[in-house]
Short mmCIF file of C-alpha atoms in Angstrom, two decimals:
data_model
loop_
_atom_site.label_atom_id
_atom_site.label_comp_id
_atom_site.label_asym_id
_atom_site.label_seq_id
_atom_site.Cartn_x
_atom_site.Cartn_y
_atom_site.Cartn_z
CA UNK A 1 23.51 -4.95 32.68
CA UNK A 2 20.93 -3.45 34.05
CA UNK A 3 17.44 -2.28 32.71
CA UNK A 4 18.25 1.38 31.63
CA UNK A 5 21.58 0.63 30.26
CA UNK A 6 19.87 -2.60 28.75
CA UNK A 7 17.37 -0.03 27.02
CA UNK A 8 20.20 2.26 26.19
CA UNK A 9 21.48 -0.14 23.23
CA UNK A 10 18.12 -0.29 21.86
CA UNK A 11 17.41 3.06 20.87
CA UNK A 12 16.41 3.25 24.55
CA UNK A 13 13.02 2.10 23.29
CA UNK A 14 11.39 -2.02 23.65
CA UNK A 15 9.21 -4.05 23.41
CA UNK A 16 8.22 -5.46 26.82
CA UNK A 17 8.59 -9.33 25.43
CA UNK A 18 12.19 -8.68 24.25
CA UNK A 19 12.65 -7.74 27.92
CA UNK A 20 11.79 -10.63 29.56
CA UNK A 21 13.38 -12.81 26.61
CA UNK A 22 17.05 -10.16 27.77
CA UNK A 23 15.94 -11.69 31.47
CA UNK A 24 14.34 -8.51 33.14
CA UNK A 25 11.36 -10.38 34.88
CA UNK A 26 8.00 -8.68 34.91
CA UNK A 27 7.87 -7.50 37.96
CA UNK A 28 11.89 -5.87 37.68
CA UNK A 29 9.89 -3.76 34.56
CA UNK A 30 6.94 -3.01 36.53
CA UNK A 31 9.34 -1.98 39.62
CA UNK A 32 11.39 0.24 36.98
CA UNK A 33 8.12 2.04 36.08
CA UNK A 34 6.82 2.77 38.90
CA UNK A 35 10.22 4.32 40.19
CA UNK A 36 10.00 6.35 37.39
CA UNK A 37 13.07 5.01 35.53
CA UNK A 38 11.54 4.10 32.51
CA UNK A 39 8.11 5.04 31.21
CA UNK A 40 5.33 2.34 29.79
CA UNK A 41 4.31 2.94 26.43
CA UNK A 42 0.45 1.51 25.91
CA UNK A 43 1.01 -2.23 27.31
CA UNK A 44 3.60 -3.55 25.73
CA UNK A 45 6.57 -0.71 24.99
CA UNK A 46 9.14 0.78 27.18
CA UNK A 47 11.27 3.36 26.90
CA UNK A 48 13.42 6.34 28.54
CA UNK A 49 12.98 9.89 28.61
CA UNK A 50 15.03 10.23 25.62
CA UNK A 51 13.24 7.98 23.03
CA UNK A 52 13.56 8.95 19.94
CA UNK A 53 10.14 10.93 18.98
CA UNK A 54 9.29 9.16 16.20
CA UNK A 55 9.35 5.49 17.90
CA UNK A 56 7.54 7.07 21.10
CA UNK A 57 5.09 7.96 18.72
CA UNK A 58 4.98 4.57 16.63
CA UNK A 59 4.36 2.60 19.84
CA UNK A 60 2.10 4.74 20.75
CA UNK A 61 0.00 4.13 18.26
CA UNK A 62 0.88 0.90 17.38
CA UNK A 63 2.63 1.21 14.57
CA UNK A 64 5.58 1.16 13.13
CA UNK A 65 7.74 4.16 11.02
CA UNK A 66 7.59 3.80 7.58
CA UNK A 67 7.87 6.52 4.26
CA UNK A 68 9.52 9.77 4.67
CA UNK A 69 9.81 8.77 8.66
CA UNK A 70 12.19 6.11 7.71
CA UNK A 71 13.54 7.55 5.10
CA UNK A 72 14.85 10.27 7.37
CA UNK A 73 15.64 7.56 10.00
CA UNK A 74 17.75 6.08 7.17
CA UNK A 75 19.21 8.89 6.14
CA UNK A 76 17.67 8.96 2.38
CA UNK A 77 17.54 11.87 0.50
CA UNK A 78 14.61 13.49 1.04
CA UNK A 79 12.98 16.53 -1.27
CA UNK A 80 13.36 19.95 1.57
CA UNK A 81 9.52 20.94 0.59
CA UNK A 82 8.50 17.67 2.29
CA UNK A 83 6.00 17.36 5.97
CA UNK A 84 7.61 16.47 8.80
CA UNK A 85 4.85 14.21 10.27
CA UNK A 86 5.21 11.22 11.21
CA UNK A 87 4.32 8.23 8.54
CA UNK A 88 3.40 4.98 10.13
CA UNK A 89 2.19 2.17 8.94
CA UNK A 90 -0.64 0.72 11.60
CA UNK A 91 -3.21 -2.07 11.68
CA UNK A 92 -6.85 -2.05 13.01
CA UNK A 93 -5.71 -1.72 15.72
CA UNK A 94 -3.96 1.13 15.76
CA UNK A 95 -4.54 4.57 17.92
CA UNK A 96 -6.06 7.25 15.59
CA UNK A 97 -6.35 10.59 18.19
CA UNK A 98 -2.19 10.88 17.52
CA UNK A 99 -1.81 14.72 16.05
CA UNK A 100 0.67 15.05 13.27
CA UNK A 101 0.66 11.92 12.24
CA UNK A 102 -0.03 10.39 8.47
CA UNK A 103 -1.99 7.04 8.52
CA UNK A 104 -0.67 4.00 5.80
CA UNK A 105 -3.40 1.52 6.23
CA UNK A 106 -2.25 -1.00 3.61
CA UNK A 107 -1.48 -4.59 4.07
CA UNK A 108 2.26 -4.88 4.74
CA UNK A 109 4.60 -6.19 2.07
CA UNK A 110 6.46 -7.79 4.61
CA UNK A 111 5.41 -8.41 8.19
CA UNK A 112 7.74 -7.97 10.59
CA UNK A 113 5.62 -9.29 13.69
CA UNK A 114 5.12 -6.83 16.69
CA UNK A 115 8.11 -6.33 18.64
CA UNK A 116 9.79 -3.45 15.83
CA UNK A 117 9.02 0.02 15.26
CA UNK A 118 10.30 0.47 11.61
CA UNK A 119 8.49 -1.27 8.37
CA UNK A 120 10.79 -2.64 5.84
CA UNK A 121 12.40 -1.20 3.06
CA UNK A 122 10.15 -2.00 1.02
CA UNK A 123 6.99 -1.30 2.69
CA UNK A 124 8.44 2.25 3.45
CA UNK A 125 9.37 2.82 -0.59
CA UNK A 126 5.89 1.53 -1.45
CA UNK A 127 4.25 4.55 0.66
CA UNK A 128 6.72 6.79 -0.74
CA UNK A 129 5.51 6.17 -4.13
CA UNK A 130 2.21 6.86 -3.16
CA UNK A 131 2.34 9.98 -1.29
CA UNK A 132 4.96 11.45 -3.42
CA UNK A 133 5.45 12.44 -6.92
CA UNK A 134 6.87 10.66 -9.23
CA UNK A 135 10.19 13.22 -9.36
CA UNK A 136 10.33 13.05 -5.58
CA UNK A 137 9.31 9.38 -5.24
CA UNK A 138 12.46 8.30 -7.71
CA UNK A 139 14.72 10.54 -5.87
CA UNK A 140 14.33 8.78 -2.26
CA UNK A 141 14.15 5.04 -3.79
CA UNK A 142 17.55 5.85 -6.09
CA UNK A 143 18.76 6.77 -2.62
CA UNK A 144 17.26 3.94 -0.83
CA UNK A 145 18.97 2.25 -3.39
CA UNK A 146 22.76 3.52 -2.74
CA UNK A 147 22.46 3.56 0.94
CA UNK A 148 20.67 -0.08 1.43
CA UNK A 149 22.96 -1.48 -1.07
CA UNK A 150 19.73 -3.10 -3.11
CA UNK A 151 20.13 -5.46 -6.14
CA UNK A 152 18.01 -3.36 -8.90
CA UNK A 153 16.80 -6.95 -10.05
CA UNK A 154 15.78 -7.80 -6.51
CA UNK A 155 13.74 -4.95 -6.08
CA UNK A 156 11.86 -5.10 -9.10
CA UNK A 157 10.88 -8.81 -8.40
CA UNK A 158 8.62 -7.42 -5.50
CA UNK A 159 5.09 -7.61 -5.71
CA UNK A 160 4.57 -3.87 -5.32
CA UNK A 161 1.01 -3.12 -4.90
CA UNK A 162 -0.02 -0.44 -7.09
CA UNK A 163 1.24 1.41 -10.47
CA UNK A 164 3.50 4.13 -8.90
CA UNK A 165 5.60 1.46 -6.85
CA UNK A 166 6.00 -0.61 -10.23
CA UNK A 167 6.87 2.59 -12.30
CA UNK A 168 9.07 3.50 -9.58
CA UNK A 169 10.82 -0.20 -9.30
CA UNK A 170 10.96 -0.23 -13.17
CA UNK A 171 13.03 3.33 -13.94
CA UNK A 172 15.47 3.45 -11.08
CA UNK A 173 18.85 3.03 -11.98
CA UNK A 174 21.02 2.52 -9.41
CA UNK A 175 23.61 5.16 -10.74
CA UNK A 176 22.38 8.61 -8.81
CA UNK A 177 24.74 10.25 -6.15
CA UNK A 178 22.33 12.52 -5.23
CA UNK A 179 18.95 13.09 -4.93
CA UNK A 180 19.32 16.11 -7.08
CA UNK A 181 20.63 14.03 -9.58
CA UNK A 182 17.82 12.04 -9.96
CA UNK A 183 15.67 15.14 -10.47
CA UNK A 184 17.85 16.71 -12.66
CA UNK A 185 18.00 13.25 -15.05
CA UNK A 186 14.06 12.54 -14.91
CA UNK A 187 13.51 15.75 -16.13
CA UNK A 188 15.62 15.66 -19.12
CA UNK A 189 15.07 12.06 -19.80
CA UNK A 190 11.54 13.28 -22.44
CA UNK A 191 14.34 15.43 -24.43
CA UNK A 192 16.09 12.39 -26.33
CA UNK A 193 19.87 13.32 -26.09
CA UNK A 194 21.92 10.50 -25.04
CA UNK A 195 22.44 10.68 -20.86
CA UNK A 196 24.80 9.17 -18.70
CA UNK A 197 25.35 9.16 -15.00
CA UNK A 198 28.74 9.10 -13.12
CA UNK A 199 30.98 8.66 -16.26
CA UNK A 200 34.92 8.55 -15.22
CA UNK A 201 36.61 11.55 -17.19
CA UNK A 202 40.10 12.96 -16.51
CA UNK A 203 40.38 10.50 -13.43
CA UNK A 204 37.11 11.25 -11.36
CA UNK A 205 33.05 10.77 -11.79
CA UNK A 206 31.20 13.64 -13.26
CA UNK A 207 27.41 13.95 -12.23
CA UNK A 208 26.08 13.94 -15.38
CA UNK A 209 27.34 13.58 -19.37
CA UNK A 210 25.02 14.67 -22.74
CA UNK A 211 25.39 13.29 -25.50
CA UNK A 212 29.79 12.78 -25.66
CA UNK A 213 30.93 15.70 -24.53
CA UNK A 214 28.86 18.29 -22.71
CA UNK A 215 29.47 17.59 -18.70
CA UNK A 216 26.61 18.64 -16.18
CA UNK A 217 27.81 18.32 -12.11
CA UNK A 218 25.47 19.34 -9.61
CA UNK A 219 26.61 21.05 -5.98
CA UNK A 220 24.20 19.46 -3.27
CA UNK A 221 23.95 20.43 0.19
CA UNK A 222 25.65 17.22 1.17
CA UNK A 223 28.53 17.82 -1.33
CA UNK A 224 31.01 19.80 -2.88
CA UNK A 225 30.99 22.29 0.50
CA UNK A 226 34.43 21.84 1.51
CA UNK A 227 37.22 24.47 0.60
CA UNK A 228 39.52 21.38 -0.20
CA UNK A 229 36.48 19.84 -2.44
CA UNK A 230 35.75 23.00 -4.32
CA UNK A 231 39.33 23.10 -5.34
CA UNK A 232 39.62 19.76 -6.39
CA UNK A 233 35.97 20.69 -8.47
CA UNK A 234 37.87 23.48 -9.97
CA UNK A 235 41.17 21.45 -11.33
CA UNK A 236 38.71 19.11 -12.65
CA UNK A 237 36.47 21.54 -14.44
CA UNK A 238 39.69 23.19 -15.91
CA UNK A 239 41.26 19.15 -17.31
CA UNK A 240 37.76 18.73 -18.59
CA UNK A 241 37.78 21.60 -20.90
CA UNK A 242 41.71 21.21 -22.27
CA UNK A 243 39.99 17.73 -23.21
CA UNK A 244 37.34 19.31 -25.36
CA UNK A 245 34.34 18.72 -22.85
CA UNK A 246 32.00 21.69 -21.92
CA UNK A 247 31.02 21.52 -17.95
CA UNK A 248 28.09 23.24 -17.10
CA UNK A 249 27.47 23.27 -12.64
CA UNK A 250 24.63 24.08 -11.07
CA UNK A 251 23.43 24.33 -7.60
CA UNK A 252 20.89 22.56 -5.50
CA UNK A 253 19.01 26.42 -5.40
CA UNK A 254 19.22 26.57 -9.40
CA UNK A 255 17.83 23.25 -9.86
CA UNK A 256 14.83 22.35 -7.06
CA UNK A 257 14.02 26.82 -7.20
CA UNK A 258 15.23 27.90 -10.75
CA UNK A 259 14.59 25.00 -12.98
CA UNK A 260 13.58 27.56 -15.76
CA UNK A 261 16.99 28.59 -16.15
CA UNK A 262 18.70 25.22 -15.94
CA UNK A 263 16.69 24.27 -18.50
CA UNK A 264 17.00 26.97 -20.86
CA UNK A 265 21.15 26.45 -20.64
CA UNK A 266 21.11 22.74 -21.11
CA UNK A 267 18.77 23.37 -23.95
CA UNK A 268 21.55 26.24 -25.54
CA UNK A 269 24.64 24.12 -24.85
CA UNK A 270 22.49 21.75 -27.21
CA UNK A 271 21.35 23.76 -29.82
CA UNK A 272 24.92 24.83 -29.92
CA UNK A 273 26.09 21.11 -30.28
CA UNK A 274 28.45 21.43 -27.22
CA UNK A 275 26.98 17.59 -26.01
CA UNK A 276 28.88 16.99 -29.60
CA UNK A 277 32.60 15.60 -29.77
CA UNK A 278 34.92 18.53 -31.35
CA UNK A 279 34.59 16.64 -34.32
CA UNK A 280 31.42 15.93 -34.78
CA UNK A 281 30.93 19.56 -34.37
CA UNK A 282 32.68 20.93 -37.19
CA UNK A 283 31.07 18.32 -39.68
CA UNK A 284 28.20 19.80 -38.51
CA UNK A 285 29.23 23.42 -38.88
#
C-alpha cells in the first residue's frame, strides 16, 4: 500500500507521526509533498485534495472538531437553524485567523492527544450545551445518546464543567426517536400531565403518549417519508382509534415553525379529557 492509498483509508488526512509509524519514512512523505500527491498542513499533517473540509480546517487550526461540527460528522440530530461554522476545540497554540470558525478554548474533559482531529463525545456535548438553547441542546444530546449508545448513568457520572451541561445530563431520558420528539416533550413537560415516549400500542411504538389515551405522532424529515411508511402509519392510526385512543399527528414544520397551533391543539384535546381512558372520560362527564 502506498502513501496515497493509506491516506484514503484514513479519511484522506493523517498526522505525519502516524505515517512514520505505518512505515512511510519522512523522506518518502517529503517526496510525495514535492510531487503534489499530498498536501502538507502546518508541519504535522498531510492530506489529499479530497480531504473533508472540516478536518482540513481542524488540522490548519491545530484543533479538533467539536460542538455542532462533530455532531454533523457523527450524524446527530441538529436544529435546522443552526450555523454552518466549523466549531473547533483548541489550545493556546491554535491558529486564530481562520474565517467561519468558532473556537472553544476550555480545557478538554478527555485529552485525546495531538494525532486526532475530533474531540471526544463528552467534550462535544459540553460545548453544545454552552452554544445552544436548553431545548435545542437537549435535542442534540438525546440524539447523541441514541446514536452513540451511551449509558445514561455513565453520562451523568461525567464531571461536567458547567450548569448547562449538568442540566442536560440530568434531564435526558434516552427515549427520543428524533430531535423533534425531544423538543415536543421538553415543551410539554411543565404542563403536569403524564408523558411517556416510545410506548408500544397496537403492535407498534408511538412517539408520545399523553395520559393514557392521547397519542401524538411526529413526522420528521428523516422518518415516515416513503409511501410504504405512510400506509403503515395510517393503518396504525386506524387501529389506535378502534382501541379508543385519540391520535394527533404533527409535521416537523408545525412543531418548529407553528408551535402555537400545536400547543393549542394539544391543550384543546386535554381540556376535553381525550388523554383519559373512555371510562375515565365518562366518569368525568
